[in-house]
Amino acid sequence: MRQGALIGPIIIAIGLVVAAIAFTVVGALLQTADGTTEMRLNGTDQDIADLRNDLARLRDTQRDLEAEVKRLSEDIGLLSGLAARGQPVQVDAVQMTSLEETGDHQETEEMTEEMILAKSRFNAGITQPKNRVMLDILGHPRDSYSTACQPVSNPRLKSLLETRQIGPIRVTMVRPALDSLERIMAQLQSSEPDIYAAMGTAGALCARLIRGSATSVSNHSWGTAIDLKLEGQLDGFGDGGTQFGLLLLAELFNEEGWFWGATWNREDSMHFEIGEETLRKWQAEGKL
């Protein structure tokens, strides 16, 4: 009876021990499962982050390739134009500097002959100043505008304007623009005397609206833009072609921080204006 009485508690104790062991094993298994799940989730998060980084790099590569395709397309257009005129196809916009050094264009193009422009070669790092920039730096040239040229009435701007004979052309612009134009013309006279002698202007200062707009003011209104012609001939507006001589001129203007209108969607190759960066520089120097 005594032994029988002990069997029950022993069985209960064994059951409790087994239950404790089972509870411990199950707890350990659950912790392991939770850790494995967490590791898997962390691994999945890292994989997603890696894929996003790869996607961002691919998008950057795509943009670079698209820019390269655009540049190559422009180059092909330029070379096609040269080939159509019977010119050596190795001559492109990058090699124009070698043409400047020789000064001999009779074997390539007449200065007023139309060329197909590789737009990406020009205006690098030069921003065409919008009206907001011009108003911030120089204020309104006058109180009202039309599409016709009118006098400047802003006293401060008037004090900055000057009429000057620069080589073969006589123009009215703000003084630092005239100083810059003098440097360009001196370099042109030295490197391209034929183009220098053929230079003419279709106007500089002209306070008016941009033609076709009822609100936008032309940058000619501030005396910071000029239209040029060669041998008395204006380059055709918006026809996609550019006089050969203007290609050479554009390099000199770009070096001085002028923006060339040939790269606009509606090409305006005769138009040159001071870039925003140069205007800001002159403003900081107290020249404007």
CSV table of C-alpha atoms in Angstrom, one decimal:
chain,number,residue,atom,x,y,z
A,1,MET,CA,0.0,0.0,0.0
A,2,ARG,CA,2.8,2.3,0.8
A,3,GLN,CA,4.6,1.6,-2.5
A,4,GLY,CA,1.3,2.0,-4.3
A,5,ALA,CA,0.7,5.3,-2.7
A,6,LEU,CA,4.0,6.6,-4.0
A,7,ILE,CA,3.4,5.6,-7.6
A,8,GLY,CA,0.9,8.4,-8.2
A,9,PRO,CA,3.1,11.3,-7.0
A,10,ILE,CA,6.1,9.8,-8.9
A,11,ILE,CA,4.1,9.7,-12.1
A,12,ILE,CA,2.9,13.2,-11.6
A,13,ALA,CA,6.4,14.4,-10.9
A,14,ILE,CA,7.6,12.6,-14.1
A,15,GLY,CA,4.8,14.3,-16.0
A,16,LEU,CA,5.8,17.7,-14.7
A,17,VAL,CA,9.4,17.1,-15.6
A,18,VAL,CA,8.4,15.9,-19.1
A,19,ALA,CA,6.1,18.9,-19.4
A,20,ALA,CA,8.9,21.3,-18.4
A,21,ILE,CA,11.3,19.7,-20.9
A,22,ALA,CA,8.6,19.9,-23.6
A,23,PHE,CA,7.9,23.5,-22.8
A,24,THR,CA,11.6,24.3,-22.9
A,25,VAL,CA,12.1,22.5,-26.2
A,26,VAL,CA,9.0,24.1,-27.8
A,27,GLY,CA,10.1,27.6,-26.5
A,28,ALA,CA,13.6,27.0,-28.0
A,29,LEU,CA,12.0,25.9,-31.3
A,30,LEU,CA,9.8,29.0,-31.4
A,31,GLN,CA,12.7,31.3,-30.7
A,32,THR,CA,14.7,29.6,-33.4
A,33,ALA,CA,11.8,29.9,-35.8
A,34,ASP,CA,11.3,33.6,-34.9
A,35,GLY,CA,15.0,34.2,-35.4
A,36,THR,CA,15.0,32.4,-38.8
A,37,THR,CA,12.0,34.4,-39.9
A,38,GLU,CA,13.6,37.6,-38.8
A,39,MET,CA,16.8,36.7,-40.6
A,40,ARG,CA,14.8,35.9,-43.7
A,41,LEU,CA,12.9,39.2,-43.5
A,42,ASN,CA,16.1,41.1,-43.0
A,43,GLY,CA,17.7,39.3,-45.9
A,44,THR,CA,14.6,40.1,-48.1
A,45,ASP,CA,14.9,43.8,-47.1
A,46,GLN,CA,18.6,43.9,-48.0
A,47,ASP,CA,17.8,42.1,-51.4
A,48,ILE,CA,15.1,44.8,-52.1
A,49,ALA,CA,17.6,47.6,-51.2
A,50,ASP,CA,20.2,46.1,-53.5
A,51,LEU,CA,17.7,45.7,-56.3
A,52,ARG,CA,16.7,49.4,-55.9
A,53,ASN,CA,20.3,50.5,-56.0
A,54,ASP,CA,20.9,48.4,-59.2
A,55,LEU,CA,17.8,50.0,-60.7
A,56,ALA,CA,19.0,53.5,-59.9
A,57,ARG,CA,22.4,52.7,-61.5
A,58,LEU,CA,20.6,51.3,-64.6
A,59,ARG,CA,18.5,54.5,-64.9
A,60,ASP,CA,21.6,56.6,-64.7
A,61,THR,CA,23.3,54.5,-67.4
A,62,GLN,CA,20.2,54.8,-69.5
A,63,ARG,CA,20.2,58.7,-69.2
A,64,ASP,CA,23.9,58.7,-70.2
A,65,LEU,CA,23.3,56.5,-73.2
A,66,GLU,CA,20.3,58.6,-74.3
A,67,ALA,CA,22.5,61.7,-74.1
A,68,GLU,CA,25.3,59.9,-76.1
A,69,VAL,CA,22.7,58.8,-78.7
A,70,LYS,CA,21.5,62.4,-79.1
A,71,ARG,CA,25.1,63.7,-79.4
A,72,LEU,CA,25.9,61.0,-82.0
A,73,SER,CA,22.7,61.8,-83.9
A,74,GLU,CA,23.7,65.5,-84.1
A,75,ASP,CA,27.2,64.5,-85.3
A,76,ILE,CA,25.7,62.2,-88.0
A,77,GLY,CA,23.5,65.1,-89.1
A,78,LEU,CA,26.5,67.4,-89.3
A,79,LEU,CA,28.6,64.8,-91.2
A,80,SER,CA,25.7,64.2,-93.6
A,81,GLY,CA,25.5,67.9,-94.3
A,82,LEU,CA,29.2,68.1,-95.0
A,83,ALA,CA,29.1,65.0,-97.3
A,84,ALA,CA,26.1,66.4,-99.2
A,85,ARG,CA,28.2,69.5,-100.0
A,86,GLY,CA,31.1,67.3,-101.1
A,87,GLN,CA,33.2,68.2,-98.0
A,88,PRO,CA,35.6,65.8,-96.2
A,89,VAL,CA,33.5,64.0,-93.6
A,90,GLN,CA,36.3,64.2,-91.0
A,91,VAL,CA,35.6,67.9,-90.5
A,92,ASP,CA,33.2,68.4,-87.6
A,93,ALA,CA,32.4,71.0,-85.0
A,94,VAL,CA,35.2,69.7,-82.6
A,95,GLN,CA,37.8,70.3,-85.3
A,96,MET,CA,36.7,73.9,-86.1
A,97,THR,CA,39.6,75.2,-84.0
A,98,SER,CA,42.1,73.7,-86.5
A,99,LEU,CA,40.2,75.6,-89.3
A,100,GLU,CA,40.6,78.8,-87.2
A,101,GLU,CA,44.4,78.2,-87.0
A,102,THR,CA,44.8,77.9,-90.8
A,103,GLY,CA,42.4,80.7,-91.6
A,104,ASP,CA,41.7,78.9,-95.0
A,105,HIS,CA,38.1,78.0,-95.6
A,106,GLN,CA,38.0,78.0,-99.3
A,107,GLU,CA,38.3,74.2,-99.3
A,108,THR,CA,35.5,73.8,-96.8
A,109,GLU,CA,32.7,76.4,-96.9
A,110,GLU,CA,32.1,80.0,-97.8
A,111,MET,CA,31.4,82.0,-94.7
A,112,THR,CA,27.7,82.5,-95.5
A,113,GLU,CA,27.1,78.9,-96.7
A,114,GLU,CA,24.5,77.0,-94.5
A,115,MET,CA,25.8,74.2,-92.3
A,116,ILE,CA,23.9,71.7,-90.1
A,117,LEU,CA,24.6,72.5,-86.5
A,118,ALA,CA,25.7,70.1,-83.8
A,119,LYS,CA,23.9,71.9,-81.0
A,120,SER,CA,25.5,70.0,-78.1
A,121,ARG,CA,28.9,71.4,-79.0
A,122,PHE,CA,27.9,75.0,-78.0
A,123,ASN,CA,26.8,76.9,-74.9
A,124,ALA,CA,28.3,74.4,-72.5
A,125,GLY,CA,27.9,75.8,-68.9
A,126,ILE,CA,26.2,79.0,-70.3
A,127,THR,CA,22.6,79.7,-69.3
A,128,GLN,CA,20.3,82.0,-71.3
A,129,PRO,CA,19.0,84.5,-68.8
A,130,LYS,CA,15.2,84.6,-68.4
A,131,ASN,CA,13.2,87.8,-67.8
A,132,ARG,CA,13.2,87.2,-64.0
A,133,VAL,CA,17.0,87.3,-64.0
A,134,MET,CA,17.2,90.4,-66.1
A,135,LEU,CA,14.7,92.2,-63.9
A,136,ASP,CA,16.6,91.2,-60.8
A,137,ILE,CA,19.9,92.5,-62.1
A,138,LEU,CA,18.9,95.6,-64.2
A,139,GLY,CA,15.2,96.3,-63.6
A,140,HIS,CA,12.6,97.1,-66.2
A,141,PRO,CA,14.1,99.1,-69.2
A,142,ARG,CA,10.9,101.0,-69.5
A,143,ASP,CA,7.3,101.2,-68.1
A,144,SER,CA,5.5,99.7,-71.2
A,145,TYR,CA,6.4,97.7,-74.2
A,146,SER,CA,5.3,96.8,-77.7
A,147,THR,CA,6.7,94.7,-80.5
A,148,ALA,CA,8.5,97.8,-81.9
A,149,CYS,CA,11.8,99.2,-80.6
A,150,GLN,CA,11.3,102.0,-78.0
A,151,PRO,CA,13.8,104.1,-76.0
A,152,VAL,CA,15.0,103.0,-72.6
A,153,SER,CA,13.6,105.1,-69.8
A,154,ASN,CA,15.1,103.4,-66.7
A,155,PRO,CA,17.7,106.0,-65.4
A,156,ARG,CA,20.0,103.4,-63.9
A,157,LEU,CA,20.1,101.3,-67.1
A,158,LYS,CA,20.5,104.4,-69.3
A,159,SER,CA,23.6,105.3,-67.3
A,160,LEU,CA,25.1,101.9,-68.1
A,161,LEU,CA,24.5,102.2,-71.9
A,162,GLU,CA,27.1,103.4,-74.4
A,163,THR,CA,27.3,103.6,-78.2
A,164,ARG,CA,30.7,102.5,-79.5
A,165,GLN,CA,32.4,101.7,-82.8
A,166,ILE,CA,33.9,98.3,-82.5
A,167,GLY,CA,35.8,97.3,-85.7
A,168,PRO,CA,33.3,97.3,-88.6
A,169,ILE,CA,30.2,97.6,-86.4
A,170,ARG,CA,28.7,100.4,-84.3
A,171,VAL,CA,26.4,99.3,-81.5
A,172,THR,CA,24.8,100.5,-78.3
A,173,MET,CA,25.0,98.1,-75.3
A,174,VAL,CA,25.9,98.1,-71.6
A,175,ARG,CA,29.5,99.0,-71.2
A,176,PRO,CA,30.8,95.6,-69.9
A,177,ALA,CA,29.2,93.9,-72.9
A,178,LEU,CA,30.9,96.3,-75.2
A,179,ASP,CA,34.3,95.6,-73.5
A,180,SER,CA,33.7,91.9,-74.0
A,181,LEU,CA,32.6,92.4,-77.6
A,182,GLU,CA,35.9,94.4,-78.2
A,183,ARG,CA,37.9,91.4,-77.0
A,184,ILE,CA,36.0,89.0,-79.3
A,185,MET,CA,36.4,91.3,-82.3
A,186,ALA,CA,40.2,91.7,-81.6
A,187,GLN,CA,40.6,87.9,-81.5
A,188,LEU,CA,38.4,87.5,-84.7
A,189,GLN,CA,40.5,90.1,-86.5
A,190,SER,CA,43.6,88.2,-85.7
A,191,SER,CA,42.4,84.7,-86.5
A,192,GLU,CA,39.7,85.3,-89.1
A,193,PRO,CA,40.4,88.6,-90.9
A,194,ASP,CA,37.9,87.8,-93.7
A,195,ILE,CA,35.0,87.2,-91.4
A,196,TYR,CA,36.0,90.3,-89.3
A,197,ALA,CA,35.9,92.5,-92.4
A,198,ALA,CA,32.5,91.0,-93.4
A,199,MET,CA,30.9,91.5,-90.0
A,200,GLY,CA,27.7,93.6,-89.8
A,201,THR,CA,24.9,94.0,-87.2
A,202,ALA,CA,21.1,93.7,-87.4
A,203,GLY,CA,20.8,95.5,-84.1
A,204,ALA,CA,21.6,95.4,-80.4
A,205,LEU,CA,19.7,97.7,-78.1
A,206,CYS,CA,16.0,97.5,-78.7
A,207,ALA,CA,13.4,97.8,-75.9
A,208,ARG,CA,10.5,95.6,-77.1
A,209,LEU,CA,8.6,92.4,-76.5
A,210,ILE,CA,9.8,89.2,-77.9
A,211,ARG,CA,8.0,88.8,-81.3
A,212,GLY,CA,5.0,86.6,-81.0
A,213,SER,CA,4.6,87.3,-77.2
A,214,ALA,CA,2.4,89.7,-75.3
A,215,THR,CA,4.4,89.4,-72.0
A,216,SER,CA,8.0,88.4,-72.5
A,217,VAL,CA,10.6,91.2,-72.9
A,218,SER,CA,13.4,90.7,-75.4
A,219,ASN,CA,16.9,90.7,-73.9
A,220,HIS,CA,17.8,93.2,-76.5
A,221,SER,CA,15.9,95.6,-74.3
A,222,TRP,CA,18.7,95.7,-71.7
A,223,GLY,CA,21.5,96.1,-74.2
A,224,THR,CA,22.9,92.7,-73.5
A,225,ALA,CA,22.1,91.0,-76.9
A,226,ILE,CA,23.2,91.5,-80.5
A,227,ASP,CA,22.2,90.2,-83.9
A,228,LEU,CA,25.1,89.7,-86.4
A,229,LYS,CA,25.2,89.2,-90.1
A,230,LEU,CA,28.0,88.3,-92.6
A,231,GLU,CA,28.5,90.0,-96.0
A,232,GLY,CA,25.2,91.8,-95.4
A,233,GLN,CA,23.3,88.5,-95.2
A,234,LEU,CA,21.1,87.5,-92.3
A,235,ASP,CA,21.1,83.9,-91.2
A,236,GLY,CA,17.7,82.3,-91.9
A,237,PHE,CA,15.6,82.2,-88.7
A,238,GLY,CA,14.3,78.7,-87.6
A,239,ASP,CA,15.5,76.9,-90.7
A,240,GLY,CA,17.8,74.6,-88.9
A,241,GLY,CA,20.9,75.8,-90.8
A,242,THR,CA,23.7,78.1,-89.7
A,243,GLN,CA,26.1,80.2,-91.7
A,244,PHE,CA,29.6,78.6,-91.5
A,245,GLY,CA,31.2,81.9,-90.4
A,246,LEU,CA,28.8,82.1,-87.4
A,247,LEU,CA,30.0,78.7,-86.2
A,248,LEU,CA,33.5,80.1,-85.8
A,249,LEU,CA,32.1,83.3,-84.2
A,250,ALA,CA,30.1,81.3,-81.7
A,251,GLU,CA,33.2,79.7,-80.3
A,252,LEU,CA,34.7,83.1,-79.5
A,253,PHE,CA,31.4,84.3,-78.0
A,254,ASN,CA,31.1,81.2,-75.8
A,255,GLU,CA,34.6,81.7,-74.5
A,256,GLU,CA,33.5,85.2,-73.3
A,257,GLY,CA,30.3,83.8,-71.6
A,258,TRP,CA,27.8,84.7,-74.3
A,259,PHE,CA,24.9,82.5,-75.1
A,260,TRP,CA,24.3,81.6,-78.8
A,261,GLY,CA,20.7,81.5,-80.0
A,262,ALA,CA,21.4,78.7,-82.5
A,263,THR,CA,20.8,76.1,-79.9
A,264,TRP,CA,17.2,77.1,-79.2
A,265,ASN,CA,14.4,74.8,-80.5
A,266,ARG,CA,13.7,77.5,-83.1
A,267,GLU,CA,17.3,78.2,-84.2
A,268,ASP,CA,18.3,81.8,-84.2
A,269,SER,CA,22.0,81.7,-85.2
A,270,MET,CA,22.5,85.4,-85.7
A,271,HIS,CA,21.6,86.1,-82.0
A,272,PHE,CA,24.2,86.3,-79.2
A,273,GLU,CA,23.5,87.5,-75.7
A,274,ILE,CA,25.3,87.7,-72.4
A,275,GLY,CA,24.8,84.5,-70.4
A,276,GLU,CA,23.4,84.5,-66.9
A,277,GLU,CA,26.6,83.4,-65.2
A,278,THR,CA,28.6,86.3,-66.8
A,279,LEU,CA,25.8,88.8,-65.9
A,280,ARG,CA,26.0,87.7,-62.2
A,281,LYS,CA,29.8,88.0,-62.3
A,282,TRP,CA,29.6,91.5,-63.6
A,283,GLN,CA,27.0,92.4,-61.0
A,284,ALA,CA,29.2,91.0,-58.2
A,285,GLU,CA,32.1,93.1,-59.6
A,286,GLY,CA,30.0,96.3,-59.6
A,287,LYS,CA,30.0,96.6,-63.3
A,288,LEU,CA,26.2,96.5,-63.5
